[in-house]
Coordinates of C-alpha atoms and ligand atoms in Angstrom, one line a residue:
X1 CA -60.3 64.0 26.7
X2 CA -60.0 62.5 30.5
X3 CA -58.2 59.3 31.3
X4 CA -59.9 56.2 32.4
X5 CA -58.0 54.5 35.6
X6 CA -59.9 52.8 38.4
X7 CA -59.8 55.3 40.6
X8 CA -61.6 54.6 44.4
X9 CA -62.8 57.6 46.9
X10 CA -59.7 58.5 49.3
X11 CA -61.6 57.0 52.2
X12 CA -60.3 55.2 55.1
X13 CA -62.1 53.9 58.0
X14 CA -62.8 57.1 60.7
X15 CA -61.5 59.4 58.2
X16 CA -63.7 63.0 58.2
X17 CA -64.7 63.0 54.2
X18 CA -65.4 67.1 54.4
X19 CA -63.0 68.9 52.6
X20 CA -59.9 69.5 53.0
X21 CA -58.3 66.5 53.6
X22 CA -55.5 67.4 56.0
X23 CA -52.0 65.7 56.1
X24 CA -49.7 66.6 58.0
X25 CA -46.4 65.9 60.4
X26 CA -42.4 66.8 60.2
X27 CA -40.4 66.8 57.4
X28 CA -38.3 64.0 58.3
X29 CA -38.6 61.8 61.7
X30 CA -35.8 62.7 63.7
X31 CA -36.4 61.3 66.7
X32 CA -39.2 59.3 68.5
X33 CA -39.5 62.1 71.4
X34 CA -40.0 64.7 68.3
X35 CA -42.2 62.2 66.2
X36 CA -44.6 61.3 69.2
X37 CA -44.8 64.5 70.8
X38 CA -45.0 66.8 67.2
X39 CA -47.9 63.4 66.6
X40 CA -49.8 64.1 69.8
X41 CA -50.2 67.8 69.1
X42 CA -51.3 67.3 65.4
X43 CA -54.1 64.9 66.9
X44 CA -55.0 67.4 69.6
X45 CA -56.2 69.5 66.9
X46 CA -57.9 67.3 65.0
X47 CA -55.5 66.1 62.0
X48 CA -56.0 62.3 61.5
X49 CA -53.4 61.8 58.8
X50 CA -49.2 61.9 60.1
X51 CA -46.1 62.4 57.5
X52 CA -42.7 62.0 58.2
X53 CA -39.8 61.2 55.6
X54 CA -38.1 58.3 56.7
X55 CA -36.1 58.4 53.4
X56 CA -35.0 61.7 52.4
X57 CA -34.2 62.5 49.4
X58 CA -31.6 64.9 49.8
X59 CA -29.6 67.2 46.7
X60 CA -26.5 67.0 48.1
X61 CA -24.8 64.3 49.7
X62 CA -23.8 65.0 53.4
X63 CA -27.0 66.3 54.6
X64 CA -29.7 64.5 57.0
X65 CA -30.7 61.2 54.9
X66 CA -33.8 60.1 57.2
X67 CA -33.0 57.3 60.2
X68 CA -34.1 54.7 57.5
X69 CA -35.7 51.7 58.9
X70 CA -34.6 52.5 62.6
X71 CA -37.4 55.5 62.8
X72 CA -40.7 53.3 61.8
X73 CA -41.0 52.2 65.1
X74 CA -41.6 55.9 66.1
X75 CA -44.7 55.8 63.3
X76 CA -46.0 53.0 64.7
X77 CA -45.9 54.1 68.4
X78 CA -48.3 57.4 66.5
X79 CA -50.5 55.2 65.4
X80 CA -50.5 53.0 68.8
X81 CA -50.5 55.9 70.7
X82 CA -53.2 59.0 68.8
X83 CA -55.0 56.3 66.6
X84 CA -53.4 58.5 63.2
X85 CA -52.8 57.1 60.0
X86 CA -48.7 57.3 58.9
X87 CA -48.0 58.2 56.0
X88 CA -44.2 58.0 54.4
X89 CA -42.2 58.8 51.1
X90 CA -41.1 55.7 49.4
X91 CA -38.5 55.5 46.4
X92 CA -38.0 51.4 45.9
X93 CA -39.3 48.4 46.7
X94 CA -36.8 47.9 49.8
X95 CA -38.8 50.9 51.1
X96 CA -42.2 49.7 50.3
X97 CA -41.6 46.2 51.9
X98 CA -40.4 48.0 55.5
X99 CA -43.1 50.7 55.1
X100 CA -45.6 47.8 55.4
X101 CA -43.9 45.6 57.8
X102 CA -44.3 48.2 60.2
X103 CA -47.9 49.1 59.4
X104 CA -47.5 52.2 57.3
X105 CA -51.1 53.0 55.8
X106 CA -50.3 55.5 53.5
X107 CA -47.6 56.0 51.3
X108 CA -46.4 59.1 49.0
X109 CA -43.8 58.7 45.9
X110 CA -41.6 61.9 46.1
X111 CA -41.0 64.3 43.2
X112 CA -37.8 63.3 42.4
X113 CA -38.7 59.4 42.0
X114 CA -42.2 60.2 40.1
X115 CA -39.7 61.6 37.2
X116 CA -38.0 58.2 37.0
X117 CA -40.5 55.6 35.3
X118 CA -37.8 52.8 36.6
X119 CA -38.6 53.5 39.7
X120 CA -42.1 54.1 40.2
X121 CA -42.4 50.7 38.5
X122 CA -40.1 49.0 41.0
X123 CA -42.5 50.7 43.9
X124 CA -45.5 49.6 41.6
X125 CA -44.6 45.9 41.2
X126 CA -43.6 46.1 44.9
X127 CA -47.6 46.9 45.6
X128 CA -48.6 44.9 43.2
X129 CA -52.2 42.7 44.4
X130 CA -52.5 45.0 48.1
X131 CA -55.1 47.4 48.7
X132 CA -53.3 50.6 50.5
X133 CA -53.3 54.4 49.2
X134 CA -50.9 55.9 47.5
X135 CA -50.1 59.4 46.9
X136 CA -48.4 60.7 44.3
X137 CA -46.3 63.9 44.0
X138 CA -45.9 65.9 40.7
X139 CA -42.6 65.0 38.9
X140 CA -39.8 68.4 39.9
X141 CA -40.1 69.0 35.7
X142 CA -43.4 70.2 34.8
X143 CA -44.3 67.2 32.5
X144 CA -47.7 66.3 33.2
X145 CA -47.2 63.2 31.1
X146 CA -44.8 61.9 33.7
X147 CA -47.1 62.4 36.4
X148 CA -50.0 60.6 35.0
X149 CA -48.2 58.1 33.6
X150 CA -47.1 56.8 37.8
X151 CA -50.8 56.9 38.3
X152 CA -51.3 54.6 35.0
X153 CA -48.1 52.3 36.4
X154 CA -50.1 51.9 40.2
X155 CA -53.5 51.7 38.9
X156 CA -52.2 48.4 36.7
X157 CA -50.8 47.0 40.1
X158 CA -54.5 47.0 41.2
X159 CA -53.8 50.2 43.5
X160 CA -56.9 52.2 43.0
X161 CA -57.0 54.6 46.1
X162 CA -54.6 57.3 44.5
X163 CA -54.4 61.3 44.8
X164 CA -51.9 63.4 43.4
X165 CA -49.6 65.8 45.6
X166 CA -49.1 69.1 44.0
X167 CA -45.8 70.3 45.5
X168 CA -44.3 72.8 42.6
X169 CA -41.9 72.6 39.9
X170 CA -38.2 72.8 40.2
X171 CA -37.2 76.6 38.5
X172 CA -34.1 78.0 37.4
X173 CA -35.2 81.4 38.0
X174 CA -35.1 83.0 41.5
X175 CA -38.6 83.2 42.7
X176 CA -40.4 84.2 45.8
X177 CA -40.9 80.1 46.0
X178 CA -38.8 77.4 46.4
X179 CA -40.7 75.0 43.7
X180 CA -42.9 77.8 41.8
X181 CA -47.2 76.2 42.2
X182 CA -47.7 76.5 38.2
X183 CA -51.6 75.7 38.9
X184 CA -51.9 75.4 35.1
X185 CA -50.4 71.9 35.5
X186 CA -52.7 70.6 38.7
X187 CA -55.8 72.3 36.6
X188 CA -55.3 70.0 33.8
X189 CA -54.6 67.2 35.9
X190 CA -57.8 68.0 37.4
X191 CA -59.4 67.9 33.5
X192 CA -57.7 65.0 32.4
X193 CA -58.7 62.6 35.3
X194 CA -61.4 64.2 37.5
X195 CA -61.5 61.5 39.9
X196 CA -58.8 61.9 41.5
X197 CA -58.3 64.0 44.2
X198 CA -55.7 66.7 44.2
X199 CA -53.5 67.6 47.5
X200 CA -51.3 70.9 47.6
X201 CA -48.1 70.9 49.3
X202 CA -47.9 74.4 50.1
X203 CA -44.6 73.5 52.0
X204 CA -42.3 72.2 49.6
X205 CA -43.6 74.8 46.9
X206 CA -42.7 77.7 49.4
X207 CA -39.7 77.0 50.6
X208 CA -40.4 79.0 53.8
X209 CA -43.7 79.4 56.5
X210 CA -44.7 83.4 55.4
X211 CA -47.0 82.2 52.2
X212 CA -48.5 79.0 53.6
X213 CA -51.6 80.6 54.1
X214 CA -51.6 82.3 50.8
X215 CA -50.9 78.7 48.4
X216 CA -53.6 76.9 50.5
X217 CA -56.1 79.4 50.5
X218 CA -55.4 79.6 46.7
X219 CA -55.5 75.6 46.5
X220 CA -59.5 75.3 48.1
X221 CA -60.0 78.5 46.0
X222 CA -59.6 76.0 42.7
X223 CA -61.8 73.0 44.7
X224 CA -58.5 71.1 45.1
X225 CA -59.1 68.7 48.0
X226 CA -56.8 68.6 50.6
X227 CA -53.2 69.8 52.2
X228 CA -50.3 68.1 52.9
X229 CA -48.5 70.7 55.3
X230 CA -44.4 69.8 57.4
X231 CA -45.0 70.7 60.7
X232 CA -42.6 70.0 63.6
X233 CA -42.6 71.0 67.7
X234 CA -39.8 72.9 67.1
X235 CA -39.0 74.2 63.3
X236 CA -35.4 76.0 64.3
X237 CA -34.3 73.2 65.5
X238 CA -35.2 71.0 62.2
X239 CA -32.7 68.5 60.8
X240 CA -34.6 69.3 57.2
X241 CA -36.6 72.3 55.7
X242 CA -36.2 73.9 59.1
X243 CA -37.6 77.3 57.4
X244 CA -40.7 76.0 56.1
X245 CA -42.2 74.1 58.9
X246 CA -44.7 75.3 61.5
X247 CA -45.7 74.3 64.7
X248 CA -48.4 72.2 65.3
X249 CA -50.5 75.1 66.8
X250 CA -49.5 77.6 64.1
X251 CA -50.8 75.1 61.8
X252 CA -54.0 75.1 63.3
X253 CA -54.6 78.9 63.5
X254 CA -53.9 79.0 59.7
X255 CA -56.1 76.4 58.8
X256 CA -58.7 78.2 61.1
X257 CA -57.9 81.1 58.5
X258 CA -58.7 79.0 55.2
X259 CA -62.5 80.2 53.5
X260 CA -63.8 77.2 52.1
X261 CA -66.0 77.8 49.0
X262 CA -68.3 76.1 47.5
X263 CA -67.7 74.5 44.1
X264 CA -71.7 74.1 43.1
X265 CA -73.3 76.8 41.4
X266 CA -76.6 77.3 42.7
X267 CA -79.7 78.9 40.8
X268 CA -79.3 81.3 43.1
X269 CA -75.7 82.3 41.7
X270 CA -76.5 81.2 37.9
X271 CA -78.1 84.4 36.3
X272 CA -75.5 86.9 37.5
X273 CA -72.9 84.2 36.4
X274 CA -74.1 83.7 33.2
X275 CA -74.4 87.5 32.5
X276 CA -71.0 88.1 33.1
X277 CA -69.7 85.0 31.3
X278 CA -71.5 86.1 28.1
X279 CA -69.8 89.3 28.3
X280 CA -66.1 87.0 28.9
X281 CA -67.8 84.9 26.3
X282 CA -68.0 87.5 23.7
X283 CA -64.1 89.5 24.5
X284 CA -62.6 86.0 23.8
X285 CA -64.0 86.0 20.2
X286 CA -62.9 89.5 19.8
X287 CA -59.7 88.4 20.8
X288 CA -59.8 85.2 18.9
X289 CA -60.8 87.2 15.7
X290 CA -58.5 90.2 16.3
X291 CA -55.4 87.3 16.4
X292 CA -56.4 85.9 13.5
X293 CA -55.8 89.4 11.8
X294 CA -52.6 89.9 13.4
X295 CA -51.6 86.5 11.9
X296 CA -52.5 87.0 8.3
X297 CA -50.3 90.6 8.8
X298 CA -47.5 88.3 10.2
X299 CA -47.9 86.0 7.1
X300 CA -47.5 89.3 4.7
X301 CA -44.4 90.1 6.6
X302 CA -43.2 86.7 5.5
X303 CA -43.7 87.5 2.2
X304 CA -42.2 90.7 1.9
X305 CA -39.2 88.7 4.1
X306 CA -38.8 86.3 1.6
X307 CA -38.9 88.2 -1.3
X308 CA -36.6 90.9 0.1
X309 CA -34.1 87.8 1.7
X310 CA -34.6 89.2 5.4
X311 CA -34.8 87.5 8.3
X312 CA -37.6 86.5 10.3
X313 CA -36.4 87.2 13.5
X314 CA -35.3 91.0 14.1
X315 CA -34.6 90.9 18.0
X316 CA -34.4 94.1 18.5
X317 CA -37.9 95.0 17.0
X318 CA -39.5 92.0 19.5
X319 CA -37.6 93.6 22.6
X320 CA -39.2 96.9 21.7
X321 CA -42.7 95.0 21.4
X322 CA -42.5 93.2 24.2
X323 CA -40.8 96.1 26.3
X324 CA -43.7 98.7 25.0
X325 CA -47.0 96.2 26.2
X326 CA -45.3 95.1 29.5
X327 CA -45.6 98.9 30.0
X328 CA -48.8 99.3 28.5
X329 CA -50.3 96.5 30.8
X330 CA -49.1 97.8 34.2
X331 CA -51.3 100.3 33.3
X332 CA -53.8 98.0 32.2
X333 CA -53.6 96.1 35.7
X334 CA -51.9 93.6 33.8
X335 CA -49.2 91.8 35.4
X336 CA -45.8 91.6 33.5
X337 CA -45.4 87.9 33.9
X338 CA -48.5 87.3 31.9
X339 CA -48.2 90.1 29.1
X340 CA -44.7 88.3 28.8
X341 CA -46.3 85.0 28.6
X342 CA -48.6 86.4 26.0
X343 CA -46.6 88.0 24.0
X344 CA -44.1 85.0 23.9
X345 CA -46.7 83.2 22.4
X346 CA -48.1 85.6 19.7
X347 CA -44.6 86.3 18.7
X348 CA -43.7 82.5 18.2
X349 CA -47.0 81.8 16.1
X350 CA -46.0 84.7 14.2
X351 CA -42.6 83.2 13.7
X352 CA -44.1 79.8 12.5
X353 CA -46.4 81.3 10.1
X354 CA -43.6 83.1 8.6
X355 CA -41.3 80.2 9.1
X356 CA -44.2 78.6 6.6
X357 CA -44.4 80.5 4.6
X358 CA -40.6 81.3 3.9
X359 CA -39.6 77.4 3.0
X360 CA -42.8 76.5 1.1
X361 CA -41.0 76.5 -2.0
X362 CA -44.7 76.9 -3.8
X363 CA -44.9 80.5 -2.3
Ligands
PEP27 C1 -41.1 65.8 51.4 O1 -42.3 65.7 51.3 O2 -40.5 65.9 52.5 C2 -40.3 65.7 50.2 C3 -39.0 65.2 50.1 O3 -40.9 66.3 49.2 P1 -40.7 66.4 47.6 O4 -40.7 65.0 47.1 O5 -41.9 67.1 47.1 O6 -39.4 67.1 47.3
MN28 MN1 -39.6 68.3 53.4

């Protein structure tokens, strides 16, 4: 099932249409000497598209908030001065109205705004009836509902050049990243409306420079069409998210790095593909069939359960499953995340069917 909005090509006069789109700039301006110059370099090598947070959403008060209004000058002396589009975060309609009076031609709605509906409506109905681009990053929960549902609230206010920023998901668990990728949730973004174009932020889902390389490597590897990257003339020296930036020439060897694939299968590729699909093909109905089975077992367990008055869940029997196949798939080649993953599901469905069966009165 894919959604129907009026969705336009991401194309702006000048702008190279080969994949991947590139985006990038500093965190937040700080300055117009840091603006212009980390500007200059970026167009030196080739980027045609300039961030910088004028409006920082910050987590906790008393940190760098953005130079508000006084810093667009400083985007419009980058557009004066390297011919790049500026693009901005905005979070009301205060923003939006600024963004434009000082010629902004791009702007992004952050994370943190996308998961308040109030808000993306106030920057909607601040757009409403103009024809600029708007990007829109994943909500910090990962509730793809949210996310499509901004695109739904722009695409009503006649904005029809949209793509979505896939910048990670706010975790309570330590992690090696800052806002884990969970591509699951970009991939059925991607199903749901495949016109629009997808844009990793492999900064704000890393949290620091050492895996830039490896999310947006990983991001062309899934035909995702661009990168929005922070990079500043001088990271250390960062007023915000000083640890994942990277200079402007940094930036460029790593994108020098990136393999672009292609997405088309050609006749070429399609026999050897195919093979091995039918062979995928036919382990997915074994495994299909095989958890059938394992279900009508569970729903005999519920039975005996209910007969015998014992309860469904028996923790430490599901430690000892789960503990025995995380072992079992290391050696498998198997990582623990997804036998966990796995086996968290199986072990639920077996607790609904038992669940069923338990408080049918007819059973
Ligand atoms: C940013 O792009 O600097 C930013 C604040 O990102 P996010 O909304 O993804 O946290
Ligand atoms: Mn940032």
């Amino acid at each position: 099932m894919s959604i129907r909005l009026n969705i336009e090509p991401f194309t702006m006069p000048g702008l190279k249409t080969e994949r991947p789109l590139i985006i990038a700039g500093p965190c937040s301006a700080e300055s117009e000497k840091q603006t212009l110059e980390t500007a200059k370099q970026l167009s030196k090598y080739g980027i045609q598209i300039f961030r910088a947070g004028i409006w920082k959403p910050r987590t906790r008060p008393n940190t760098f908030e953005g130079y508000g209004e006084k810093a667009l000058p400083w985007l419009k002396k980058v557009k004066q001065e390297t011919g790049m589009y500026t693009a901005t975060e905005v979070a009301n309609a205060k923003h939006v109205f600024e963004a434009l009076k000082y010629g902004i031609d791009i702007l992004w709605i952050g994370a943190r705004t996308t998961t308040n509906p109030f808000a993306v409506q106030e920057v909607a109905d601040a757009l409403k009836g103009l024809d600029i681009p708007v990007l829109v990053k994943n909500p910090v929960n990962p509730d793809i509902e949210l996310w499509i549902g901004a695109f739904e609230r722009l695409n009503d206010a006649g904005i029809k050049r949209m793509a979505a920023i896939h910048r990670g998901f706010s975790a309570y668990e330590k992690s090696v990243y800052r806002n884990p990728p969970q591509w699951e949730v970009p991939i059925e973004l991607k199903r749901r409306i495949p016109n629009l174009p997808i844009i990793t932020d492999p900064s704000h889902i890393c949290g620091t420079w050492e895996r830039l390389f490896e999310i947006s490597q990983q991001a062309m590897d899934l035909d995702f069409d661009g990168l929005i990257i922070e990079s500043h003339i001088n990271p250390d020296e960062a007023l915000s998210d000083a640890k994942q930036q990277i200079t402007p020439s940094e930036l460029k060897t790593m994108l020098d790095k990136i393999i672009l694939r292609k997405a088309e299968i050609s006749e070429e590729n399609k026999p050897t593909l195919e093979q091995l699909r039918a062979i995928i093909d036919k382990y997915d109905n074994e495994i299909m069939n095989i958890l059938g089975k394992r279900m009508k077992i569970a729903d005999e367990i519920g039975s005996y359960k209910k007969a015998n008055n014992i309860t469904i869940l028996q923790s430490k029997r599901w430690d000892e499953i789960l503990t025995k196949r995380i072992s079992q798939g290391k050696m498998l080649g198997l990582s623990s995340e997804f036998v966990t993953k796995i086996f968290r599901a199986i072990h639920q469905e077996s607790i609904n069917h038992q669940e069923a069966i338990m408080n049918n009165p007819k059973l």
